[in-house]
Amino acid sequence: MSTENEETAPIQHVAIGQPVRRSEDQRFVQGRGRYVDDLGAHGDYQAVFLRSPHAHAKILRIDISQATAMPDVVAVYTGADLVTAGIGTLPCTWAITGRNGEPMAEPPHPALCVDTVRHVGDPVAVVIGRSVAAAKDASERIVVDYDPLPAIAGTAAAIRGDAPQIWPEAPENLCCDWEIGDDDAVAHAFDTADHSVEIELTNNRIAACPMEPRAARASFDHGDNRYTLFTTSQIPHGVRAMLCHLILHIPETDLRVVSPDVGGGFGTKIFLYSEETVLAWACAKLDRAVAWRAERSEGFVIDAQGRDHVTSAQMALDGDGIITGLRVSTIANLGAYLSQAAPAIPTTYYAPLLSGVYRIPAIHARVRLAFTNTTPVDAYRGAGRPEATYVLERLMDKAAQALGMDRLDIRRRNFIPKDAFPYATPLGLTYDSGDHHGTLERALEAVDHRGFPERQKTSRAAGLMRGIGFSTYLEVAGGVPSRVYQSLGTRGGRHEAADVRVHPSGAVTVFVGTHSQGQGHETSFAQIVSDRLGVPFSEIKVVQGDTDRVHFGCGTVASRSLVIGGSAVVRALDKVIAKATRLAAHALEAAVDDIEVEHGVFKVTGTDRVIAFRDIAAMAYSAADLPADDPEPGLTATAFYDPENWTFPGGCHVCELEIDPQTGVTRILRIVAVDDVGTVINPMIVEGQIQGGLAQSIGQALFEHALFDPESAQLLTGTFMDYTMPRADTMPPLEVHHHGTVCTHNPLGAKGCAEVGTVGLPPAIINAALDALAPLGVTHLEMPLTAEQVWRAVNASSG
């Protein structure tokens, strides 16, 4: 155990690649984190939202008279009040175009419903009181006359012609019929194939369930005519932009958005929701700060959920097991409204990944995006890439079975070889690097694949069925390059900014536009600075999550923080070092080209004349010490980084499990993950990130399912009594190994690691279960692997 002195001693220079302890954990483990709900002040008003109990209904009348007369009630607002005030509807920020060139259907998304509710939990009114209790009591006195309408929850059922119509703008509930690839080339591949296999799959809907529920606090200062919004957001600058430009119609200078410590996000905290919108408007009307925090059961029906695909896929192969074509048709559930990135997740972030790690010459994918009377669906950790990997890796096992081939051999035959990079897929992506054979072989060694038959024999002797499953995967990370984003007809870009400010003492403050929700950004970015400048780690401060202090940012989504945000930091450090080199040359009376720089030491080549970075920092703020040709004091720099391409993490995940055929209970024994995430800045942080994703994969594969009644569209799993989360006693050992190849197009060589755990593992788990039950004749299982599903499959099988 470390001594107190060791715990508190300043950390000196650290290098990239060292497993430095996370500096932010000091405050977290001591209970000193500052979350939105910690930042309220005495006298804040409290908001409670009245939500629809119906999945689909007309609003005939809202009577708020009894509620407004209740004690300690300040105000009650409805959708009509927002319309009268000219408040805009919640935006969708990503547009797609259908197969025939038609634009997607984009119905309005009011912050408070005006005439129709479209899912259980849709907000109908807000009560603002002097306490939560007073506001809750008053919300129960609001009288709403509903005229219930037929509802639809099923993903595939929604686009059948006889389904209840949700939006007049979307006939047959179809938002968009989208495609990618070459249908003619795929048809030819199937016409000439020696073998073909097909599969029908459902990717179950997931609720994000971050540890910290969503919360917000909005205030308005009449003195400077300015709003301040504290919110649990992954993208504070994006929230500011949407609220200013599309909702409140004010300049960005009139709104400060602060996202302090955030307790988990997983995608669901990317988006602008009704609650922040209503609070920001109401605080100015009431001249008082207004706060709100979601209750856990509330979060289940209002927070954006993930996955929910129904897919049919076919693969064509030649006589040697080489893939010649792939055809995929997916129906993706959007829920009742278009969340901000909802159209992109099952299209741009899903279908182009269907080539995976394999050389597939012809691919075509059709995706139909369906509205349903359910909670909106958007990005959840992995966001499209897990769904694509699940389709492809389940198909690979099925193809091996159909052809009588070994599951690993068919993968090896179809891998993109290491010497084929850069590799252009038929779906428009160009992979820059990878070593798929290497990650597979390392995973087989780590899991002791050769010893599996003996372990399987031992399990069977005990009446248990043991199986092993594999998934070799690839994902896109780093966010969409601006050139791609703009080519899709969407405004703006996805670059990132960083400011590096060197103080006269040599200490450094870094301002970044990304934002952590537990990823350890404060440590990783400080580690990059310490490595480049030689500044003690403990003298580096990272500032994030405040639009007044950080001038620009696109936030944290799609594993982009290190890849893009870290690259922006590197670019800013390059500028700082360039000026520091000129100052060093002046101080050492040498030419700039003769100065060598390494970890903060500036040296004249071939001599012992050196100057430390700390001394250069002091010199930069002393006018008397500055060179005549560079007289401006200070040592600061701002830089932007716009990626030229996505990054492509990949790897191999292996699951070994046992199933009790008498009860259907599945027990995962071991998970091995070998991942290629490029350059690793901090191995301890990377391991933690990957383990977190693996745990969420186990949740989806074994336990989690946001389930709606097919007729009423009522959420059936709205508490932790019904929505089963993985627990400590269901977690197996999670072994994480690295087998990296460097990304060739960003200055760090990093690929991103936060989502790989959710991308590769789910199909490995299901493949392992099917391997275990193969002797009993079980050939198909769906996620989650509930004991009931497995027991029924065993008892229905011919085995």
Short mmCIF file of C-alpha atoms in Angstrom, two decimals, residues 200-437:
data_model
loop_
_atom_site.label_atom_id
_atom_site.label_comp_id
_atom_site.label_asym_id
_atom_site.label_seq_id
_atom_site.Cartn_x
_atom_site.Cartn_y
_atom_site.Cartn_z
CA GLU A 200 -32.63 -13.45 -39.39
CA LEU A 201 -31.57 -11.40 -36.36
CA THR A 202 -32.94 -8.98 -33.80
CA ASN A 203 -30.63 -6.57 -32.04
CA ASN A 204 -32.40 -5.90 -28.74
CA ARG A 205 -33.19 -2.39 -27.53
CA ILE A 206 -31.04 -1.07 -24.69
CA ALA A 207 -31.55 1.64 -22.06
CA ALA A 208 -28.32 3.47 -21.27
CA CYS A 209 -28.84 3.77 -17.48
CA PRO A 210 -25.83 5.97 -16.61
CA MET A 211 -25.05 6.12 -12.90
CA GLU A 212 -25.97 9.82 -12.75
CA PRO A 213 -29.49 10.58 -14.01
CA ARG A 214 -29.88 13.52 -16.36
CA ALA A 215 -30.23 16.91 -14.65
CA ALA A 216 -30.27 20.62 -15.51
CA ARG A 217 -30.29 24.02 -13.83
CA ALA A 218 -30.99 27.21 -15.79
CA SER A 219 -30.77 30.82 -14.68
CA PHE A 220 -31.06 34.26 -16.30
CA ASP A 221 -29.20 37.42 -15.33
CA HIS A 222 -31.23 40.47 -16.31
CA GLY A 223 -28.19 42.65 -15.59
CA ASP A 224 -26.26 41.37 -18.60
CA ASN A 225 -29.22 39.74 -20.39
CA ARG A 226 -27.56 36.35 -20.23
CA TYR A 227 -28.57 32.75 -19.59
CA THR A 228 -26.53 30.10 -17.78
CA LEU A 229 -27.38 26.44 -18.16
CA PHE A 230 -25.78 23.68 -16.12
CA THR A 231 -26.49 20.35 -17.75
CA THR A 232 -25.34 16.74 -17.82
CA SER A 233 -24.15 16.93 -21.41
CA GLN A 234 -21.44 15.28 -23.45
CA ILE A 235 -21.46 18.22 -25.90
CA PRO A 236 -21.93 21.56 -24.06
CA HIS A 237 -21.00 23.65 -27.11
CA GLY A 238 -23.48 21.70 -29.23
CA VAL A 239 -26.23 22.28 -26.66
CA ARG A 240 -25.45 25.99 -26.71
CA ALA A 241 -25.58 26.13 -30.50
CA MET A 242 -28.92 24.34 -30.73
CA LEU A 243 -30.54 26.35 -27.95
CA CYS A 244 -29.33 29.67 -29.33
CA HIS A 245 -29.85 29.18 -33.05
CA LEU A 246 -32.92 26.94 -33.14
CA ILE A 247 -34.79 27.24 -29.85
CA LEU A 248 -34.37 30.59 -28.08
CA HIS A 249 -33.21 32.54 -31.14
CA ILE A 250 -30.47 34.45 -29.30
CA PRO A 251 -26.78 35.01 -30.06
CA GLU A 252 -24.32 32.50 -28.60
CA THR A 253 -22.81 35.24 -26.47
CA ASP A 254 -26.05 35.33 -24.47
CA LEU A 255 -25.84 31.74 -23.23
CA ARG A 256 -23.23 30.00 -21.13
CA VAL A 257 -23.47 26.22 -20.95
CA VAL A 258 -21.58 24.38 -18.23
CA SER A 259 -21.31 20.64 -18.03
CA PRO A 260 -19.41 19.86 -14.81
CA ASP A 261 -18.49 16.36 -13.69
CA VAL A 262 -20.76 13.92 -15.49
CA GLY A 263 -21.47 10.45 -14.10
CA GLY A 264 -21.58 8.40 -17.27
CA GLY A 265 -23.11 9.19 -20.63
CA PHE A 266 -22.85 6.27 -23.09
CA GLY A 267 -24.41 8.43 -25.84
CA THR A 268 -27.70 9.23 -24.15
CA LYS A 269 -26.29 12.51 -22.78
CA ILE A 270 -25.27 13.80 -26.19
CA PHE A 271 -28.66 15.19 -27.06
CA LEU A 272 -30.69 18.29 -26.35
CA TYR A 273 -33.90 17.28 -24.59
CA SER A 274 -37.20 18.91 -23.67
CA GLU A 275 -36.15 19.53 -20.08
CA GLU A 276 -33.15 21.78 -20.79
CA THR A 277 -35.18 23.63 -23.39
CA VAL A 278 -38.10 24.35 -21.07
CA LEU A 279 -35.87 25.32 -18.14
CA ALA A 280 -33.84 27.75 -20.26
CA TRP A 281 -37.01 29.50 -21.41
CA ALA A 282 -38.78 29.47 -18.04
CA CYS A 283 -35.91 30.85 -15.94
CA ALA A 284 -36.04 34.17 -17.81
CA LYS A 285 -39.79 34.44 -17.43
CA LEU A 286 -39.60 33.76 -13.70
CA ASP A 287 -36.36 35.65 -12.99
CA ARG A 288 -35.18 32.75 -10.86
CA ALA A 289 -33.01 29.70 -11.39
CA VAL A 290 -35.02 26.57 -12.21
CA ALA A 291 -33.65 23.08 -11.57
CA TRP A 292 -34.70 19.57 -12.56
CA ARG A 293 -33.35 16.09 -12.00
CA ALA A 294 -34.74 12.94 -13.59
CA GLU A 295 -35.93 10.14 -11.41
CA ARG A 296 -34.69 6.73 -12.49
CA SER A 297 -38.10 5.52 -13.67
CA GLU A 298 -38.49 8.80 -15.58
CA GLY A 299 -35.17 8.25 -17.33
CA PHE A 300 -36.36 4.89 -18.65
CA VAL A 301 -39.10 6.56 -20.74
CA ILE A 302 -37.40 9.83 -21.77
CA ASP A 303 -33.68 9.17 -22.26
CA ALA A 304 -32.69 8.16 -25.79
CA GLN A 305 -32.28 4.40 -26.06
CA GLY A 306 -30.14 2.29 -28.36
CA ARG A 307 -29.99 -0.55 -30.91
CA ASP A 308 -33.40 -2.11 -31.85
CA HIS A 309 -32.79 -3.54 -35.33
CA VAL A 310 -34.53 -6.35 -37.19
CA THR A 311 -32.27 -7.71 -39.93
CA SER A 312 -32.20 -10.34 -42.62
CA ALA A 313 -28.83 -11.01 -44.24
CA GLN A 314 -27.48 -13.34 -46.90
CA MET A 315 -23.88 -14.22 -47.73
CA ALA A 316 -22.57 -15.71 -50.98
CA LEU A 317 -19.41 -17.85 -51.00
CA ASP A 318 -17.37 -19.85 -53.46
CA GLY A 319 -16.33 -23.48 -53.06
CA ASP A 320 -13.31 -22.54 -50.95
CA GLY A 321 -15.27 -20.51 -48.45
CA ILE A 322 -14.27 -17.15 -49.90
CA ILE A 323 -17.01 -14.53 -49.51
CA THR A 324 -18.16 -13.13 -52.84
CA GLY A 325 -21.19 -11.09 -51.84
CA LEU A 326 -23.25 -9.81 -48.93
CA ARG A 327 -26.84 -8.56 -48.90
CA VAL A 328 -28.35 -7.00 -45.79
CA SER A 329 -31.84 -5.62 -45.16
CA THR A 330 -32.46 -3.88 -41.83
CA ILE A 331 -35.44 -2.19 -40.23
CA ALA A 332 -34.28 0.28 -37.58
CA ASN A 333 -36.58 1.60 -34.86
CA LEU A 334 -36.35 5.38 -34.39
CA GLY A 335 -39.00 5.68 -31.68
CA ALA A 336 -41.60 8.42 -31.83
CA TYR A 337 -39.33 11.34 -32.79
CA LEU A 338 -36.08 11.99 -34.60
CA SER A 339 -33.43 12.51 -31.98
CA GLN A 340 -30.45 14.62 -33.05
CA ALA A 341 -28.28 11.92 -34.66
CA ALA A 342 -30.94 9.22 -35.03
CA PRO A 343 -30.89 8.97 -38.84
CA ALA A 344 -27.11 8.52 -38.89
CA ILE A 345 -26.78 5.65 -36.45
CA PRO A 346 -28.46 2.88 -38.53
CA THR A 347 -27.12 4.28 -41.80
CA THR A 348 -23.76 6.12 -41.82
CA TYR A 349 -22.50 4.45 -38.65
CA TYR A 350 -23.89 0.98 -39.43
CA ALA A 351 -24.05 -0.10 -43.03
CA PRO A 352 -20.54 0.98 -44.17
CA LEU A 353 -19.12 -1.32 -41.47
CA LEU A 354 -20.69 -4.44 -42.96
CA SER A 355 -17.42 -5.28 -44.71
CA GLY A 356 -15.81 -5.68 -41.30
CA VAL A 357 -12.32 -7.22 -41.35
CA TYR A 358 -13.00 -9.16 -44.55
CA ARG A 359 -12.39 -8.80 -48.26
CA ILE A 360 -15.94 -8.76 -49.59
CA PRO A 361 -16.05 -7.53 -53.20
CA ALA A 362 -19.78 -6.83 -53.43
CA ILE A 363 -22.06 -5.55 -50.67
CA HIS A 364 -25.50 -3.99 -50.67
CA ALA A 365 -27.45 -2.83 -47.64
CA ARG A 366 -30.96 -1.47 -47.43
CA VAL A 367 -32.07 0.23 -44.22
CA ARG A 368 -35.64 1.29 -43.51
CA LEU A 369 -36.02 3.72 -40.62
CA ALA A 370 -39.33 3.29 -38.82
CA PHE A 371 -41.25 5.52 -36.43
CA THR A 372 -42.95 3.76 -33.50
CA ASN A 373 -44.81 4.87 -30.37
CA THR A 374 -41.76 4.32 -28.20
CA THR A 375 -38.97 6.33 -26.57
CA PRO A 376 -36.66 7.85 -29.23
CA VAL A 377 -33.65 5.78 -30.27
CA ASP A 378 -30.24 7.28 -30.97
CA ALA A 379 -26.57 6.64 -30.19
CA TYR A 380 -25.71 4.15 -27.46
CA ARG A 381 -22.10 3.13 -26.85
CA GLY A 382 -20.88 1.77 -30.19
CA ALA A 383 -23.81 3.30 -32.09
CA GLY A 384 -24.28 1.28 -35.27
CA ARG A 385 -20.95 -0.51 -35.24
CA PRO A 386 -22.03 -3.23 -32.74
CA GLU A 387 -25.13 -3.86 -34.84
CA ALA A 388 -23.05 -4.31 -38.01
CA THR A 389 -20.53 -6.57 -36.29
CA TYR A 390 -23.34 -8.67 -34.83
CA VAL A 391 -24.78 -9.33 -38.30
CA LEU A 392 -21.45 -10.15 -39.90
CA GLU A 393 -19.98 -12.32 -37.15
CA ARG A 394 -23.16 -14.33 -36.68
CA LEU A 395 -23.16 -14.92 -40.44
CA MET A 396 -19.52 -16.05 -40.40
CA ASP A 397 -20.29 -18.81 -37.92
CA LYS A 398 -23.37 -19.85 -39.87
CA ALA A 399 -21.36 -19.96 -43.12
CA ALA A 400 -18.72 -22.14 -41.49
CA GLN A 401 -21.40 -24.53 -40.28
CA ALA A 402 -23.11 -24.67 -43.67
CA LEU A 403 -19.83 -25.35 -45.51
CA GLY A 404 -18.49 -27.78 -42.92
CA MET A 405 -15.52 -25.52 -42.24
CA ASP A 406 -13.74 -24.53 -39.08
CA ARG A 407 -15.03 -21.19 -37.74
CA LEU A 408 -11.52 -19.78 -37.45
CA ASP A 409 -10.33 -21.06 -40.81
CA ILE A 410 -13.15 -19.36 -42.73
CA ARG A 411 -12.23 -16.09 -41.02
CA ARG A 412 -8.53 -16.47 -41.81
CA ARG A 413 -9.31 -17.14 -45.48
CA ASN A 414 -11.29 -13.92 -45.77
CA PHE A 415 -9.22 -11.53 -43.64
CA ILE A 416 -7.79 -8.40 -45.22
CA PRO A 417 -4.05 -9.21 -45.09
CA LYS A 418 -1.73 -6.88 -43.24
CA ASP A 419 0.12 -5.95 -46.43
CA ALA A 420 -3.12 -4.89 -48.19
CA PHE A 421 -3.50 -1.64 -46.25
CA PRO A 422 -4.61 0.97 -47.08
CA TYR A 423 -7.66 -1.05 -48.11
CA ALA A 424 -10.71 0.41 -49.84
CA THR A 425 -13.99 -1.36 -49.10
CA PRO A 426 -16.86 -1.44 -51.60
CA LEU A 427 -18.87 0.76 -49.21
CA GLY A 428 -16.67 3.85 -49.39
CA LEU A 429 -14.35 3.42 -46.41
CA THR A 430 -10.57 3.22 -46.66
CA TYR A 431 -8.92 1.37 -43.78
CA ASP A 432 -5.44 2.72 -43.11
CA SER A 433 -3.93 -0.06 -40.97
CA GLY A 434 -4.64 -3.29 -39.13
CA ASP A 435 -3.41 -6.79 -38.35
CA HIS A 436 -6.43 -9.09 -38.12
CA HIS A 437 -4.42 -12.31 -38.27
#
